[in-house]
Amino acid sequence: MTETEKTELTGMTPEELAAYVKEQGWPEFRAKQIFSWIHKGADIPEMTNLPASVRETLLQRAAVRTVKIMTERVSALDGTVKFLFALRDGNCVEGVLMRYKYGCTLCISTQVGCRMGCTFCASTLEGCIRNLTAGEMLGEILCANRYLQPEDKKISHVVLMGSGEPLDNYDQVMKFLRLLREENGIHLSLRNVSLSTCGIVPKMYALADENLPVTLSVSLHAPNDEIRRKTMPVAKVYTIDEILDACRNYITKTGRRVIFEYALVKDLNCDAVHAEELAKRLRGMQCHVNLIPLNEVKERGLKGVSETDVKRFTEMLEARHISVTRRREMGDDIEGACGQLRRKTILKRKETADE
Ligand code: SAH
């Protein structure tokens, strides 16, 4: 059996794993043991309380560590680590580990590439190759936990802000979130998880009904639909009004404030009129605005803004009573922004193939 033909156990729920164990004819309690080992990041030979025969069968038929660290780059500025994770079918995705006073955050990818086509983003340049499985998303965290083991640290916060549109891979993302909080597993509070979307409205309503306390982040990036359509194809499908209604519903259902991401792009969305219009639309909403100075992607031709521009925009929103912060840029020296490292690796692979 080749590696890719083996059954991936990592994304299985306790119930699915129980069914798998039963199928093999093993006693029921093995499922709990295996689940616990997997979520500790153990490989099959390390599952020492399983009989050798069980481990042998697992080695032949099952895959546990389906995600591996391919490369890592550590920022000399702030200790941020950019991982390139290898998947067992040869694809790769990025993840970023950020260190804060309150703990360690991992930014994970949810798809290989992305099909949303935002013109400022590197992740979408090659389209979407495939969805990640729940097990692979979990695998990104398990890799980071292993990386942190020598420091006696673990991932305490997760943000779904890497490559991919999480709501375009809805079922696997929901499965992953539920796995994250399993008591016998990683046991992370979903209050420590943020999910970022470009605004797929029907899925935002569905998410509100899941009864999961995750923080919803919405990539707004514009004060009106006309400007939004210039950089985000999804804006041709859903209007800002529809997105804001879905956000209000999310706030009502979950009691949690919504975060709006707003990347400042030169000559596009960062003038006084834009701040005014944005503030007007968000007035009275339980929300927070996260300003991001555009991270210039060479292929995209859009220009970033100066520190003074960011400050000016921040002050204009504050004056209109909108809660706002500037997103801290971390790992600036290691291509911390979405999709950049993976893209570089793909380009390099192509160059080598062409030689
Ligand atoms: N697909 C999801 C999550 C992934 S992107 C979403 O759209 O929200 C995470 C955030 O980084 C989004 O707000 C995205 O719009 C933003 N982003 C992508 N490329 C960027 C760039 N070059 N500069 C600044 N922000 C960028």
Coordinates of C-alpha atoms and ligand atoms in Angstrom, one line a residue:
M1 CA 0.0 0.0 0.0
T2 CA 1.4 3.4 -0.9
E3 CA 1.5 6.3 1.5
T4 CA -1.4 8.1 -0.1
E5 CA -3.6 4.9 -0.2
K6 CA -3.4 4.5 3.6
T7 CA -6.3 5.6 5.7
E8 CA -5.8 9.0 7.3
L9 CA -6.7 8.6 11.0
T10 CA -5.7 12.2 12.0
G11 CA -9.0 13.8 11.0
M12 CA -11.3 11.1 12.4
T13 CA -13.8 12.0 15.1
P14 CA -13.7 9.8 18.2
E15 CA -16.8 8.0 16.7
E16 CA -15.2 7.4 13.4
L17 CA -12.1 6.1 15.0
A18 CA -14.2 3.8 17.2
A19 CA -15.8 2.4 14.0
Y20 CA -12.3 1.9 12.5
V21 CA -11.1 0.1 15.6
K22 CA -14.2 -2.1 15.6
E23 CA -13.6 -3.0 11.9
Q24 CA -10.1 -4.2 12.7
G25 CA -11.5 -6.4 15.5
W26 CA -9.7 -4.6 18.3
P27 CA -11.2 -3.8 21.7
E28 CA -13.1 -0.6 22.0
F29 CA -10.7 1.2 24.3
R30 CA -8.0 1.2 21.7
A31 CA -9.8 4.0 19.9
K32 CA -9.4 6.3 22.8
Q33 CA -5.7 5.5 23.2
I34 CA -5.1 6.0 19.5
F35 CA -7.0 9.3 19.4
S36 CA -5.1 10.6 22.3
W37 CA -1.7 9.6 20.8
I38 CA -2.6 11.2 17.4
H39 CA -3.5 14.5 19.0
K40 CA -0.3 14.5 21.0
G41 CA 1.5 14.4 17.7
A42 CA 2.9 10.9 18.1
D43 CA 3.8 8.6 15.2
I44 CA 2.6 5.0 15.2
P45 CA 5.8 3.5 16.6
E46 CA 5.6 5.9 19.5
M47 CA 2.1 4.6 20.6
T48 CA 3.7 2.5 23.3
N49 CA 0.6 1.3 25.1
L50 CA -0.7 -0.5 22.0
P51 CA 0.3 -4.1 21.4
A52 CA 3.0 -4.6 18.7
S53 CA 0.6 -6.4 16.4
V54 CA -1.8 -3.4 16.5
R55 CA 1.1 -1.0 15.7
E56 CA 2.2 -3.3 12.9
T57 CA -1.3 -3.2 11.3
L58 CA -1.5 0.5 11.7
L59 CA 1.9 1.0 10.1
Q60 CA 0.7 -1.0 7.1
R61 CA -2.7 0.5 6.6
A62 CA -3.0 3.9 8.4
A63 CA -1.4 7.3 8.1
V64 CA -1.1 9.5 11.1
R65 CA 1.4 12.2 10.4
T66 CA 0.1 13.3 7.0
V67 CA 1.7 16.8 7.4
K68 CA 5.4 17.4 7.8
I69 CA 7.5 20.4 8.2
M70 CA 9.3 20.9 4.8
T71 CA 11.1 24.1 5.7
E72 CA 11.0 26.7 8.5
R73 CA 12.3 30.2 8.5
V74 CA 12.7 32.0 11.8
S75 CA 12.4 35.8 11.9
A76 CA 15.4 37.5 13.5
L77 CA 13.1 40.4 14.3
D78 CA 10.5 38.8 16.5
G79 CA 10.9 35.0 16.5
T80 CA 8.0 34.5 14.2
V81 CA 8.4 31.1 12.3
K82 CA 7.2 30.6 8.8
F83 CA 6.6 26.9 8.0
L84 CA 6.2 25.3 4.7
F85 CA 4.2 22.1 5.4
A86 CA 4.5 19.1 3.0
L87 CA 1.4 17.1 2.4
R88 CA 1.6 13.5 1.4
D89 CA 0.4 14.0 -2.2
G90 CA 3.4 16.3 -2.8
N91 CA 1.5 19.6 -2.3
C92 CA 2.6 22.2 0.2
V93 CA 0.9 24.9 2.3
E94 CA 2.1 27.6 4.6
G95 CA 1.6 28.3 8.3
V96 CA 3.0 31.1 10.5
L97 CA 3.8 30.8 14.2
M98 CA 3.6 34.0 16.1
R99 CA 4.8 34.5 19.7
Y100 CA 2.8 36.8 22.0
K101 CA 2.8 37.4 25.7
Y102 CA -0.4 35.5 26.1
G103 CA 0.8 32.5 24.1
C104 CA 1.6 31.1 20.7
T105 CA -0.7 31.6 17.7
L106 CA -0.6 29.5 14.6
C107 CA -2.0 30.9 11.4
I108 CA -3.0 27.9 9.3
S109 CA -4.0 27.3 5.6
T110 CA -7.3 25.7 4.8
Q111 CA -6.8 25.0 1.1
V112 CA -3.9 24.4 -1.3
G113 CA -4.1 27.8 -3.0
C114 CA -7.4 29.7 -3.2
R115 CA -10.1 30.3 -5.8
M116 CA -11.3 33.7 -4.6
G117 CA -9.0 35.7 -6.9
C118 CA -8.4 38.8 -4.7
T119 CA -6.0 40.9 -6.7
F120 CA -3.7 41.8 -3.8
C121 CA -3.2 38.2 -2.6
A122 CA -0.4 35.8 -3.5
S123 CA -2.3 32.7 -2.4
T124 CA -4.7 32.8 -5.3
L125 CA -2.2 33.3 -8.1
E126 CA -2.2 29.6 -9.1
G127 CA -5.9 29.0 -8.3
C128 CA -7.1 26.4 -5.8
I129 CA -5.6 23.0 -6.1
R130 CA -7.7 21.3 -3.5
N131 CA -9.3 21.5 -0.1
L132 CA -7.3 20.5 3.0
T133 CA -8.9 17.7 5.1
A134 CA -9.7 18.3 8.7
G135 CA -6.8 15.9 9.5
E136 CA -4.3 18.0 7.5
M137 CA -5.4 21.3 9.2
L138 CA -5.0 19.5 12.6
G139 CA -1.7 18.2 11.3
E140 CA -0.4 21.8 10.8
I141 CA -1.0 22.4 14.5
L142 CA 0.5 19.1 15.5
C143 CA 3.7 20.0 13.6
A144 CA 3.9 23.4 15.3
N145 CA 3.4 21.7 18.7
R146 CA 6.2 19.3 18.1
Y147 CA 8.4 22.2 17.0
L148 CA 7.6 24.0 20.3
Q149 CA 8.1 20.9 22.5
P150 CA 11.7 21.7 23.4
E151 CA 10.5 25.0 24.8
D152 CA 7.7 23.3 26.7
K153 CA 5.2 25.4 24.8
K154 CA 2.1 24.6 22.7
I155 CA -0.2 26.4 20.3
S156 CA -2.8 28.3 22.4
H157 CA -4.5 30.3 19.6
V158 CA -5.4 29.4 16.0
V159 CA -6.2 31.8 13.2
L160 CA -7.6 30.5 9.9
M161 CA -5.9 33.2 7.9
G162 CA -3.4 31.4 5.8
S163 CA -3.9 30.3 2.2
G164 CA -7.5 29.4 1.3
E165 CA -11.0 30.5 2.0
P166 CA -12.2 28.6 5.1
L167 CA -15.9 29.0 4.2
D168 CA -15.2 27.5 0.7
N169 CA -14.1 24.3 2.5
Y170 CA -16.9 24.5 5.0
D171 CA -17.5 20.8 6.1
Q172 CA -13.8 20.0 6.7
V173 CA -13.2 23.3 8.5
M174 CA -16.2 22.6 10.8
K175 CA -15.0 19.1 11.5
F176 CA -11.5 20.5 12.3
L177 CA -12.9 23.1 14.7
R178 CA -14.9 20.4 16.6
L179 CA -11.8 18.2 16.7
L180 CA -9.7 21.0 18.2
R181 CA -11.8 21.2 21.3
E182 CA -12.0 17.5 22.0
E183 CA -11.1 16.9 25.6
N184 CA -9.0 13.8 24.8
G185 CA -7.2 15.7 22.1
I186 CA -5.7 19.2 21.8
H187 CA -8.6 20.6 24.0
L188 CA -8.4 24.2 22.7
S189 CA -11.1 26.6 23.6
L190 CA -12.8 27.8 20.3
R191 CA -12.8 31.3 21.9
N192 CA -9.1 31.3 21.0
V193 CA -9.8 30.6 17.3
S194 CA -10.5 33.2 14.6
L195 CA -11.9 32.4 11.2
S196 CA -11.3 34.9 8.4
T197 CA -13.5 35.0 5.3
C198 CA -13.8 37.2 2.2
G199 CA -17.5 37.2 2.9
I200 CA -19.4 34.2 1.5
V201 CA -22.7 35.3 2.9
P202 CA -24.8 32.1 3.1
K203 CA -21.9 30.3 4.8
M204 CA -21.6 33.1 7.3
Y205 CA -25.2 32.4 8.3
A206 CA -24.5 28.7 8.5
L207 CA -21.5 29.3 10.7
A208 CA -23.7 31.4 13.1
D209 CA -25.9 28.4 13.5
E210 CA -23.1 26.0 14.4
N211 CA -23.0 27.2 17.9
L212 CA -19.2 27.5 17.9
P213 CA -17.7 30.5 19.8
V214 CA -15.1 31.3 17.1
T215 CA -14.3 35.0 16.3
L216 CA -15.4 35.9 12.8
S217 CA -13.1 38.1 10.8
V218 CA -14.3 39.6 7.6
S219 CA -11.9 40.8 4.9
L220 CA -13.7 44.0 3.9
H221 CA -10.9 46.1 2.4
A222 CA -13.3 48.7 1.0
P223 CA -16.0 51.2 2.2
N224 CA -18.3 50.5 -0.8
D225 CA -19.1 47.9 -3.4
E226 CA -17.6 49.8 -6.3
I227 CA -14.1 49.9 -4.7
R228 CA -14.5 46.4 -3.3
R229 CA -15.2 45.0 -6.8
K230 CA -11.9 46.4 -8.1
T231 CA -9.9 44.0 -6.0
M232 CA -12.2 41.2 -4.8
P233 CA -14.2 39.2 -7.3
V234 CA -16.4 37.8 -4.5
A235 CA -17.8 41.4 -4.2
K236 CA -19.6 40.8 -7.5
V237 CA -21.6 38.1 -5.8
Y238 CA -22.3 39.5 -2.4
T239 CA -22.7 43.2 -1.5
I240 CA -21.3 44.9 1.6
D241 CA -24.9 45.4 2.9
E242 CA -25.5 41.6 2.7
I243 CA -22.2 41.0 4.4
L244 CA -23.0 43.4 7.2
D245 CA -26.4 41.9 7.7
A246 CA -24.8 38.5 8.0
C247 CA -22.3 40.0 10.6
R248 CA -25.2 41.4 12.6
N249 CA -26.8 38.0 12.7
Y250 CA -23.5 36.5 13.8
I251 CA -23.1 39.0 16.6
T252 CA -26.7 38.4 17.8
K253 CA -26.4 34.6 17.7
T254 CA -22.9 34.3 19.2
G255 CA -22.7 37.5 21.3
R256 CA -19.2 38.0 19.9
R257 CA -17.9 41.1 18.1
V258 CA -16.9 40.8 14.5
I259 CA -13.5 41.9 13.2
F260 CA -13.2 43.7 9.9
E261 CA -9.9 43.4 8.1
Y262 CA -9.0 46.5 6.0
A263 CA -5.9 46.5 3.9
L264 CA -4.9 50.0 3.0
V265 CA -4.0 50.3 -0.7
K266 CA -2.5 53.5 -2.2
D267 CA -4.9 55.6 -4.3
L268 CA -7.7 53.1 -3.7
N269 CA -9.3 53.0 -0.3
C270 CA -7.4 55.2 2.2
D271 CA -8.6 58.8 1.8
A272 CA -10.7 60.8 4.3
V273 CA -13.9 60.1 2.3
H274 CA -13.3 56.4 2.6
A275 CA -12.8 56.5 6.3
E276 CA -16.0 58.6 6.6
E277 CA -18.0 56.1 4.5
L278 CA -16.6 53.1 6.4
A279 CA -17.3 54.6 9.8
K280 CA -20.9 55.5 8.7
R281 CA -21.6 51.9 7.6
L282 CA -20.1 50.3 10.8
R283 CA -21.6 52.8 13.2
G284 CA -23.4 51.1 16.1
M285 CA -22.1 47.7 15.3
Q286 CA -20.3 45.6 17.9
C287 CA -17.1 45.4 15.8
H288 CA -13.4 46.2 15.5
V289 CA -11.4 47.3 12.5
N290 CA -8.0 45.8 11.9
L291 CA -6.0 48.0 9.5
I292 CA -3.3 46.2 7.5
P293 CA -0.8 48.2 5.4
L294 CA -0.9 46.3 2.1
N295 CA 1.9 43.8 1.8
E296 CA 3.0 44.4 -1.7
V297 CA 3.0 41.3 -3.9
K298 CA 5.3 41.8 -6.8
E299 CA 3.0 40.2 -9.4
R300 CA 0.0 42.3 -8.4
G301 CA 1.2 45.9 -9.0
L302 CA -0.8 47.4 -6.1
K303 CA 1.0 49.9 -3.9
G304 CA 1.1 50.0 -0.1
V305 CA 0.8 53.1 2.1
S306 CA 3.1 55.1 4.3
E307 CA 3.1 55.0 8.1
T308 CA 1.6 58.5 8.1
D309 CA -1.3 57.3 5.9
V310 CA -2.0 54.4 8.3
K311 CA -2.0 56.8 11.3
R312 CA -4.2 59.3 9.5
F313 CA -6.8 56.6 8.6
T314 CA -6.7 55.2 12.2
E315 CA -7.3 58.7 13.6
M316 CA -10.2 59.4 11.3
L317 CA -11.9 56.2 12.3
E318 CA -11.2 56.8 16.0
A319 CA -12.7 60.3 15.7
R320 CA -15.9 58.6 14.5
H321 CA -15.9 56.2 17.4
I322 CA -14.9 53.1 15.6
S323 CA -12.7 50.7 17.5
V324 CA -9.6 50.3 15.4
T325 CA -6.0 49.0 15.6
R326 CA -3.2 48.5 13.1
R327 CA -2.3 44.9 12.6
R328 CA 1.2 44.2 13.9
E329 CA 3.4 43.0 11.1
M330 CA 5.3 40.0 12.2
G331 CA 8.0 38.1 10.4
D332 CA 8.5 40.9 7.9
D333 CA 11.9 39.5 7.1
I334 CA 10.7 36.0 6.3
E335 CA 7.8 36.6 3.9
G336 CA 5.2 36.3 6.6
A337 CA 2.4 37.3 4.3
C338 CA 0.0 34.7 2.9
G339 CA 1.1 32.6 0.0
Q340 CA 4.5 34.3 -0.6
L341 CA 6.8 31.5 0.6
R342 CA 4.8 28.7 -1.1
R343 CA 4.8 30.7 -4.3
K344 CA 8.5 31.2 -4.2
T345 CA 9.0 27.4 -3.7
I346 CA 6.7 26.6 -6.6
L347 CA 8.5 29.1 -8.8
K348 CA 11.8 27.6 -7.8
R349 CA 10.5 24.0 -8.5
K350 CA 9.4 25.2 -12.0
E351 CA 12.8 26.8 -12.6
T352 CA 14.6 23.6 -11.7
A353 CA 12.2 21.6 -13.9
D354 CA 12.9 23.9 -16.8
E355 CA 16.7 23.7 -16.5
Ligands
SAH1 N1 -9.7 33.8 2.6 C1 -9.8 34.4 3.9 C2 -8.5 34.1 4.7 C3 -7.1 34.2 4.2 S1 -6.3 35.8 4.0 C4 -10.1 35.9 3.8 O1 -10.2 36.4 2.7 O2 -10.3 36.5 4.8 C5 -6.0 36.5 5.5 C6 -6.0 38.1 5.4 O3 -4.9 38.6 4.7 C7 -7.3 38.5 4.6 O4 -7.8 39.6 5.2 C8 -6.6 38.9 3.3 O5 -7.5 39.8 2.6 C9 -5.3 39.5 3.7 N2 -4.3 39.7 2.7 C10 -4.0 38.9 1.6 N3 -3.0 39.3 0.9 C11 -2.6 40.5 1.5 C12 -1.6 41.4 1.2 N4 -0.9 41.3 0.1 N5 -1.5 42.5 2.0 C13 -2.3 42.6 3.1 N6 -3.3 41.8 3.4 C14 -3.4 40.7 2.6

